[in-house]
XYZ file of C-alpha atoms in Angstrom:
574
model
C 25.167 55.454 -60.408
C 25.668 53.698 -63.733
C 23.424 54.099 -66.729
C 22.268 50.490 -66.436
C 21.247 50.915 -62.798
C 19.372 54.108 -63.606
C 17.454 52.438 -66.429
C 16.666 49.486 -64.175
C 15.286 51.865 -61.540
C 13.118 53.552 -64.171
C 11.760 50.210 -65.434
C 10.788 49.075 -61.948
C 7.069 49.728 -61.278
C 6.455 52.592 -58.894
C 3.633 50.740 -57.180
C 4.326 46.968 -57.182
C 1.049 46.195 -55.406
C -0.989 47.983 -58.061
C 0.982 46.308 -60.858
C 0.347 42.913 -59.256
C -3.386 43.602 -58.943
C -3.572 44.563 -62.619
C -1.667 41.425 -63.595
C -4.337 39.272 -61.939
C -7.029 40.840 -64.135
C -5.925 39.056 -67.318
C -8.345 36.148 -66.883
C -11.391 38.349 -66.190
C -11.328 40.659 -69.210
C -14.524 39.188 -70.790
C -16.466 39.587 -67.542
C -14.957 43.045 -67.027
C -16.140 44.133 -70.478
C -19.628 42.774 -69.748
C -19.735 44.762 -66.513
C -18.703 47.925 -68.377
C -21.266 47.295 -71.130
C -24.057 46.800 -68.606
C -22.986 49.978 -66.787
C -23.176 51.993 -70.021
C -26.613 50.548 -70.754
C -27.686 51.708 -67.283
C -26.435 55.211 -68.132
C -28.307 55.349 -71.454
C -31.501 53.982 -69.878
C -31.209 56.605 -67.116
C -30.801 59.327 -69.732
C -33.946 58.171 -71.531
C -35.827 57.891 -68.253
C -34.933 61.405 -67.058
C -35.588 62.943 -70.469
C -38.965 61.231 -70.650
C -39.943 62.400 -67.158
C -38.949 65.999 -67.968
C -40.907 65.866 -71.247
C -44.011 64.466 -69.481
C -43.970 67.120 -66.738
C -43.360 69.954 -69.218
C -46.197 68.917 -71.524
C -48.575 68.153 -68.665
C -47.967 71.516 -66.963
C -47.431 73.830 -69.931
C -49.563 72.235 -72.644
C -52.106 70.659 -70.288
C -51.905 67.257 -71.978
C -53.436 64.209 -70.275
C -52.687 60.490 -70.094
C -54.206 59.887 -73.525
C -51.549 62.061 -75.189
C -48.670 61.119 -72.853
C -49.010 57.328 -72.696
C -46.389 56.586 -75.434
C -43.774 58.544 -73.512
C -44.897 56.884 -70.266
C -44.401 53.510 -71.951
C -40.894 54.516 -73.016
C -40.081 55.591 -69.446
C -41.384 52.252 -68.121
C -39.300 50.286 -70.609
C -36.256 52.370 -69.658
C -36.850 51.485 -65.987
C -37.030 47.768 -66.810
C -33.909 47.957 -68.985
C -32.056 49.870 -66.277
C -32.913 47.267 -63.632
C -31.888 44.382 -65.902
C -28.590 46.089 -66.790
C -27.821 46.788 -63.126
C -28.404 43.108 -62.379
C -26.103 42.146 -65.240
C -23.422 44.552 -64.009
C -23.601 43.100 -60.506
C -23.425 39.493 -61.751
C -20.503 40.247 -64.075
C -18.653 42.041 -61.290
C -19.148 39.136 -58.914
C -17.833 36.767 -61.580
C -14.710 38.949 -61.836
C -14.148 38.813 -58.092
C -14.755 35.070 -57.781
C -12.474 34.266 -60.712
C -9.582 36.303 -59.316
C -9.994 34.818 -55.838
C -9.922 31.317 -57.292
C -6.811 32.077 -59.374
C -4.938 33.755 -56.506
C -5.744 30.923 -54.105
C -4.450 28.465 -56.706
C -1.211 30.477 -56.949
C -0.868 30.538 -53.170
C -1.467 26.798 -52.828
C 1.039 26.113 -55.618
C 3.608 28.296 -53.846
C 2.958 26.575 -50.513
C 3.360 23.207 -52.235
C 6.621 24.349 -53.843
C 8.002 25.650 -50.550
C 6.972 22.533 -48.655
C 6.443 22.090 -44.918
C 10.143 22.436 -44.115
C 10.615 25.900 -45.637
C 7.213 27.002 -44.317
C 8.208 26.154 -40.752
C 9.289 29.770 -40.179
C 5.770 31.027 -40.987
C 2.927 30.707 -38.508
C 0.105 28.500 -39.720
C -2.453 31.050 -38.492
C -0.783 33.764 -40.576
C -0.866 31.583 -43.690
C -4.531 30.761 -43.055
C -5.284 34.475 -42.668
C -3.664 35.188 -46.026
C -5.516 32.356 -47.766
C -8.869 33.485 -46.374
C -9.003 37.116 -45.243
C -6.516 38.735 -47.587
C -7.761 36.882 -50.658
C -11.351 37.790 -49.771
C -10.294 41.449 -49.651
C -9.541 41.297 -53.380
C -13.149 40.661 -54.395
C -14.441 44.216 -53.958
C -11.596 45.633 -56.046
C -12.354 43.476 -59.090
C -16.116 43.187 -58.626
C -16.903 46.854 -57.998
C -13.963 49.267 -58.095
C -12.294 48.370 -61.410
C -15.496 48.507 -63.513
C -16.548 51.692 -61.727
C -13.288 53.470 -62.634
C -14.162 53.441 -66.341
C -17.833 54.142 -65.706
C -16.910 57.148 -63.541
C -15.136 58.567 -66.592
C -17.524 57.641 -69.419
C -20.954 58.148 -67.826
C -20.395 61.734 -66.543
C -18.901 62.574 -69.954
C -22.077 61.326 -71.648
C -24.291 63.366 -69.328
C -22.018 66.395 -69.712
C -22.467 66.331 -73.483
C -26.276 66.289 -73.080
C -26.197 69.125 -70.523
C -23.819 71.085 -72.764
C -26.332 70.764 -75.603
C -29.135 72.013 -73.344
C -27.268 74.764 -71.447
C -23.523 75.373 -71.679
C -23.360 77.430 -68.466
C -24.753 74.580 -66.352
C -22.310 72.218 -68.083
C -19.377 74.450 -67.173
C -20.359 74.405 -63.501
C -20.618 70.603 -63.537
C -17.243 70.446 -65.245
C -15.700 72.648 -62.524
C -17.218 70.701 -59.627
C -16.544 67.182 -60.954
C -12.716 67.062 -60.396
C -13.098 67.964 -56.713
C -14.524 64.549 -55.910
C -11.647 62.445 -57.376
C -9.114 64.874 -55.886
C -10.334 64.487 -52.300
C -10.960 60.777 -52.885
C -7.304 60.257 -53.825
C -6.019 62.327 -50.901
C -8.082 60.402 -48.359
C -7.436 57.068 -50.090
C -3.673 57.325 -49.592
C -4.122 57.296 -45.836
C -6.732 54.537 -46.053
C -4.299 52.260 -47.915
C -1.648 52.597 -45.208
C -4.235 51.897 -42.525
C -5.427 48.766 -44.352
C -1.879 47.459 -44.682
C -1.348 47.936 -40.935
C -4.707 46.295 -40.241
C -3.838 43.166 -42.234
C -0.514 42.861 -40.424
C -2.336 43.239 -37.103
C -4.915 40.546 -37.863
C -2.140 38.169 -38.963
C -0.337 38.717 -35.656
C -3.605 38.351 -33.746
C -4.364 35.030 -35.465
C -0.975 33.595 -34.552
C -1.082 34.984 -31.016
C -4.522 33.548 -30.331
C -3.714 30.149 -31.854
C -0.512 29.869 -29.805
C -2.415 30.586 -26.591
C -5.131 28.052 -27.424
C -2.559 25.357 -28.212
C -0.699 26.043 -24.977
C -3.749 26.454 -22.741
C -2.880 23.352 -20.692
C 0.643 24.567 -19.965
C -0.617 28.061 -19.147
C -3.133 26.668 -16.648
C -0.517 24.439 -15.027
C 1.696 27.470 -14.396
C -1.209 29.670 -13.319
C -0.859 32.017 -16.308
C -4.366 31.594 -17.730
C -5.599 35.032 -16.669
C -2.433 36.697 -17.919
C -2.774 35.003 -21.311
C -6.427 36.060 -21.494
C -5.447 39.647 -20.750
C -2.764 39.549 -23.467
C -5.236 38.266 -26.053
C -7.713 40.918 -24.958
C -5.101 43.663 -25.383
C -4.163 42.450 -28.856
C -7.845 42.210 -29.833
C -8.492 45.752 -28.586
C -5.524 46.979 -30.625
C -7.020 45.339 -33.725
C -10.412 46.885 -32.916
C -8.834 50.338 -32.671
C -7.102 49.848 -36.015
C -10.369 48.707 -37.606
C -12.275 51.697 -36.229
C -9.544 54.052 -37.464
C -9.908 52.595 -40.968
C -13.698 52.905 -40.819
C -13.432 56.511 -39.663
C -11.352 57.364 -42.698
C -13.831 55.579 -44.982
C -16.826 57.401 -43.503
C -14.949 60.708 -43.577
C -14.212 60.300 -47.271
C -17.848 59.465 -48.020
C -19.049 62.487 -46.038
C -16.664 64.860 -47.825
C -17.628 63.604 -51.260
C -21.347 63.656 -50.486
C -20.951 67.255 -49.310
C -19.337 68.400 -52.561
C -21.878 66.539 -54.672
C -24.804 68.017 -52.712
C -23.405 71.555 -52.948
C -22.851 71.190 -56.689
C -26.398 69.945 -57.293
C -27.754 72.761 -55.123
C -25.852 75.382 -57.170
C -27.258 73.941 -60.408
C -30.758 73.946 -58.907
C -30.436 77.602 -57.813
C -29.184 78.597 -61.258
C -32.072 76.840 -63.005
C -34.669 78.237 -60.594
C -33.437 81.820 -60.900
C -33.080 81.438 -64.656
C -36.664 80.232 -65.053
C -37.886 83.130 -62.893
C -35.975 85.607 -65.064
C -33.540 86.793 -62.388
C -30.537 85.675 -64.465
C -30.162 86.862 -68.009
C -26.507 85.992 -68.581
C -25.653 83.641 -71.439
C -28.148 80.847 -72.120
C -30.162 81.456 -68.946
C -32.866 83.256 -70.900
C -33.356 80.209 -73.155
C -34.237 77.905 -70.265
C -37.702 76.368 -70.322
C -39.394 73.852 -68.065
C -38.250 70.849 -70.114
C -34.571 71.804 -70.372
C -34.384 73.095 -66.776
C -36.037 70.002 -65.316
C -33.978 67.689 -67.526
C -30.721 69.321 -66.340
C -31.896 69.240 -62.729
C -32.700 65.504 -62.969
C -29.377 64.773 -64.651
C -27.262 66.707 -62.116
C -27.454 64.026 -59.343
C -26.945 61.300 -61.963
C -23.857 63.154 -63.223
C -22.245 62.859 -59.791
C -23.607 59.391 -58.992
C -20.818 57.386 -60.760
C -18.213 59.466 -58.917
C -20.008 58.961 -55.605
C -20.237 55.208 -56.272
C -16.532 55.168 -57.066
C -15.793 56.912 -53.782
C -17.907 54.343 -51.918
C -15.838 51.540 -53.443
C -12.520 53.331 -53.009
C -11.963 51.548 -49.705
C -12.148 48.281 -51.711
C -9.081 49.502 -53.600
C -7.306 50.402 -50.360
C -8.116 46.974 -48.892
C -6.914 45.203 -52.036
C -3.635 47.143 -52.097
C -3.086 46.376 -48.425
C -3.776 42.673 -48.999
C -1.585 42.586 -52.126
C 1.478 43.560 -50.105
C 1.224 40.481 -47.890
C 0.243 38.152 -50.742
C 3.155 39.326 -52.869
C 5.560 38.720 -50.000
C 4.452 35.085 -49.860
C 4.276 34.556 -53.631
C 7.703 36.151 -54.139
C 9.381 34.043 -51.456
C 12.272 32.372 -53.261
C 12.293 28.666 -53.869
C 15.894 27.478 -54.174
C 16.789 26.685 -57.761
C 17.430 23.024 -58.367
C 18.887 21.003 -61.182
C 17.770 17.723 -59.670
C 15.316 15.269 -61.129
C 12.845 14.399 -58.397
C 9.923 12.335 -59.570
C 8.221 9.006 -59.522
C 9.683 6.649 -62.070
C 7.415 5.042 -64.682
C 6.039 1.654 -63.819
C 8.645 -1.018 -64.496
C 11.470 1.493 -64.925
C 13.078 0.675 -61.576
C 12.996 -2.211 -59.147
C 14.207 -0.314 -56.083
C 11.757 1.542 -53.841
C 14.052 4.579 -53.555
C 17.087 5.689 -55.545
C 19.231 8.727 -54.736
C 22.201 9.697 -56.886
C 24.697 12.389 -55.830
C 21.999 14.257 -53.922
C 22.782 17.549 -52.151
C 20.456 19.618 -49.991
C 20.832 22.988 -48.303
C 18.383 25.280 -46.530
C 18.056 29.015 -47.069
C 20.562 30.883 -44.891
C 22.408 27.692 -43.955
C 25.239 25.684 -45.421
C 24.732 22.259 -46.971
C 22.880 19.912 -44.613
C 22.891 16.767 -46.761
C 25.150 15.199 -49.365
C 26.625 14.464 -51.680
C 24.828 11.198 -51.018
C 23.798 8.150 -53.041
C 21.420 5.500 -51.736
C 19.373 2.600 -53.052
C 16.622 0.965 -51.018
C 15.034 -2.189 -52.394
C 11.290 -2.843 -52.233
C 10.296 -4.581 -49.006
C 13.569 -3.664 -47.294
C 13.770 -2.257 -43.768
C 16.541 0.340 -43.405
C 17.500 2.058 -40.152
C 19.161 5.473 -40.324
C 21.346 6.276 -37.338
C 23.640 9.104 -36.399
C 24.013 11.994 -33.970
C 21.476 14.809 -33.824
C 21.921 17.159 -36.780
C 23.545 14.503 -38.945
C 20.811 14.769 -41.601
C 18.512 11.821 -40.846
C 15.301 13.882 -40.793
C 16.429 15.900 -43.827
C 16.959 12.677 -45.787
C 13.469 11.433 -44.943
C 11.983 14.820 -45.842
C 13.795 14.712 -49.174
C 12.445 11.246 -50.002
C 8.924 12.284 -48.919
C 9.027 15.300 -51.242
C 8.715 17.847 -48.437
C 11.808 19.590 -49.793
C 13.551 19.509 -53.184
C 17.203 18.590 -53.651
C 19.635 21.238 -54.848
C 21.510 18.734 -56.959
C 21.285 15.093 -57.881
C 18.437 12.721 -58.651
C 15.675 11.459 -56.377
C 13.460 8.662 -57.707
C 10.651 6.862 -55.902
C 8.854 3.784 -57.217
C 5.268 4.640 -58.222
C 2.755 3.756 -55.568
C -0.556 4.880 -54.113
C 1.093 7.068 -51.475
C 3.966 7.543 -49.060
C 3.220 7.095 -45.362
C 4.908 9.501 -42.942
C 5.165 9.095 -39.183
C 7.154 11.385 -36.923
C 7.265 12.145 -33.203
C 4.137 14.317 -33.306
C 1.438 12.545 -35.318
C -1.502 14.558 -36.604
C -4.648 13.941 -34.570
C -7.738 16.027 -35.296
C -10.701 16.804 -33.082
C -13.264 14.130 -33.819
C -13.982 10.489 -33.138
C -11.434 7.685 -33.234
C -13.025 6.406 -36.458
C -12.800 9.843 -38.106
C -9.090 10.036 -37.323
C -8.507 6.591 -38.835
C -10.538 7.322 -41.947
C -8.291 10.265 -42.820
C -6.250 7.760 -44.859
C -9.040 5.308 -45.740
C -12.382 7.161 -46.072
C -14.275 4.025 -47.174
C -12.777 1.598 -44.639
C -15.265 -0.548 -42.741
C -15.496 -0.672 -38.961
C -14.000 -4.164 -39.070
C -10.975 -2.855 -40.991
C -10.538 -0.067 -38.442
C -10.611 -2.519 -35.534
C -8.149 -4.804 -37.308
C -5.725 -1.899 -37.857
C -5.972 -0.926 -34.185
C -5.224 -4.521 -33.191
C -2.167 -4.582 -35.446
C -0.957 -1.308 -33.914
C -1.334 -2.652 -30.375
C -4.450 -0.655 -29.427
C -6.882 -3.567 -29.337
C -7.054 -3.705 -25.533
C -7.449 0.069 -25.326
C -10.320 -0.039 -27.849
C -12.147 -2.773 -25.933
C -11.813 -0.763 -22.713
C -13.057 2.483 -24.302
C -16.764 3.063 -23.614
C -17.387 4.728 -26.941
C -15.453 2.214 -29.041
C -14.746 3.655 -32.477
C -16.924 6.647 -31.596
C -14.639 7.664 -28.714
C -14.110 11.438 -28.999
C -10.559 12.746 -29.319
C -9.351 16.302 -28.921
C -7.102 18.235 -31.258
C -3.421 17.219 -31.072
C -4.340 14.010 -29.242
C -6.171 15.294 -26.168
C -7.585 12.167 -24.523
C -4.645 9.955 -25.540
C -1.232 9.425 -24.039
C 1.860 9.958 -26.171
C 2.236 6.241 -26.813
C -1.439 5.798 -27.654
C -1.247 8.663 -30.126
C 1.808 7.106 -31.759
C 0.066 3.738 -32.078
C -3.045 5.444 -33.486
C -0.821 6.934 -36.187
C 0.607 3.453 -36.798
C -2.925 2.096 -37.202
C -3.426 4.684 -39.956
C -0.275 3.371 -41.636
C -1.735 -0.160 -41.539
C -4.908 1.163 -43.182
C -2.988 3.166 -45.770
C -2.267 1.626 -49.198
C 1.243 3.153 -49.057
C 4.065 0.733 -49.793
C 6.809 3.121 -48.649
C 6.765 4.128 -44.960
C 9.062 6.841 -43.566
C 9.411 7.002 -39.783
C 11.300 9.750 -37.944
C 12.138 8.714 -34.382
C 8.841 6.827 -33.838
C 9.804 5.733 -30.302
C 11.239 9.033 -29.036
C 9.972 10.269 -25.630
C 8.089 7.015 -24.923
C 8.343 4.932 -21.777
C 9.967 1.465 -22.092
C 6.670 -0.450 -22.078
C 5.162 1.748 -24.781
C 8.397 1.550 -26.785
C 8.135 -2.250 -26.836
C 4.521 -2.034 -28.007
C 5.430 0.343 -30.816
C 8.435 -1.753 -31.894
C 6.245 -4.881 -31.953
C 3.705 -3.034 -34.126
C 6.475 -1.914 -36.486
C 7.682 -5.499 -36.784
C 4.175 -6.541 -37.823
C 4.133 -3.645 -40.312
C 7.461 -4.775 -41.811
C 6.083 -8.306 -42.138
C 3.435 -6.996 -44.584
C 6.151 -6.488 -47.206
C 6.266 -2.698 -47.068
C 9.470 -0.711 -47.411
C 10.466 1.004 -44.160
C 13.037 3.760 -43.634
C 13.418 4.504 -39.932
C 15.485 7.291 -38.375
C 16.167 6.036 -34.869
C 18.513 5.588 -31.911
C 16.608 2.576 -30.548
C 18.568 -0.725 -30.542
C 15.408 -2.811 -31.092
C 14.557 -0.923 -34.278
C 18.155 -1.323 -35.485
C 17.914 -5.042 -34.765
C 14.796 -5.500 -36.903
C 16.365 -3.627 -39.849
C 17.838 -5.395 -42.865
C 20.458 -2.651 -43.066
C 21.706 0.051 -40.728
C 23.117 3.158 -42.376
C 24.995 5.768 -40.400
C 24.916 9.464 -41.273
C 27.345 12.070 -40.057
C 27.525 15.640 -41.344
C 24.928 14.863 -43.989
C 26.919 11.984 -45.507
C 26.832 8.206 -45.260
C 29.824 7.115 -43.239
C 29.285 3.373 -43.649
C 28.819 1.230 -46.735
C 25.410 -0.364 -47.278
C 25.186 -3.728 -45.612
C 27.601 -2.907 -42.781
C 26.500 -4.337 -39.450
C 25.470 -1.914 -36.713
C 28.280 -2.951 -34.451
C 30.750 -1.766 -37.106
C 29.077 1.591 -37.784
C 30.738 4.615 -36.163
C 28.117 6.937 -34.684
C 30.271 9.846 -33.628
């Protein structure tokens, strides 16, 4: 191994997940410091409270003093209680602010990455898995930043403060606390290693479960038609039981760690209590035991549980660290997914800078793991022009439309689109959500009136269907178009295009898989859409759509094989 490779291996972080979690904490340093400050105030107020209680008991029992002599100290103890409660509230609020800030920042990073990858490069990832990462895995980060990170410093500073006080009162009791304290972090780390691995496996399991369940729900009609409904239900049940077992295994480890740490803390406090009791009774005369009095003994005894409390709290939140590390692995995998480098300029041109609707210059496009699928290619589409893209399957028609729409970035060349309110996209599977007909139409025009919705449906050829529907615009539709035929769903998507302010409309095989009558209705609607002066780019094999086009461009192997303006009859398709 060369010296350079060895130095590179040394510079690589040993725990990338932990390094990534720490990198996200940059924006929360002010809130983190506030949480630490409030935690230290809690520790000081607790010290005053315990010292005051020990002083009151000692003077009431030994000196026989009453309320008249003890009320100033009682007032101090009461103020310490109020200050402690206020500081605990401040620590909790500051911690929550840390968690919320990080979740907001990480979600912004994820959404930016998803936007950069685009729908084409995200096609290999299941939508349910992405949703699980955006929701469940990001939520798992909150406990780490809100509770665990502040508690790490408090678990070091607060016991040290109490240890100094106990050392001043009785060095033998301080030595025992010093011996017992490291046992808790030691066992916490040992158990936490296993908990982290279990959390990572649990997140992977819930991601698989989300995708598995969503696939079965989407295909429920097909499963019922083939009589596989019960089998699919059993499969989902098995996967859910596997996730339940993984969750219970993680919880068992968490409860086991808490039980072990509570045991050591209880034993340590009991040893201190026995030492103080025997010392006060005179059974121990070694070292400072003979100097113990009621005040110092009671003060140490009250501080002993508080000495271990920050460590116990840290152990309770240690599973938050394990969950965050497990979630970080999946989030890093998505955030680190490479976006192909590009030297292209892909943007909307300034107003007045170009007269064409679309301009492509020497554009090339390739997908990860595949050779070039498009280009080099140059194209100019004028505003208001209707262009038909033809060619065999795999020739690059859909890739060209995706490039113009911005779903994928070019590797080389320039892509320019005239500024406009939006770009309308229509493919073979239009998006239809569960809701009413009006709600589906208002996805593109939230403020559109009922009259505008009816007019758009008429233009798209759904006027007769609307008049026959009992619910009218309030007709309920199921997800993915349940309640509509394929042609009706396509015309509903066209009605949205009519409502949209978009001047550039991209259509990918809009008449595919439709019967002849429905095809004619869709073509007629597209002719009306073209008459509105919008720019249309249509990838198609349909002769009627080619006939309505101002130009027909043929693609083969990702390149234009005919000059712009060539008639269809002269364009070679194969």
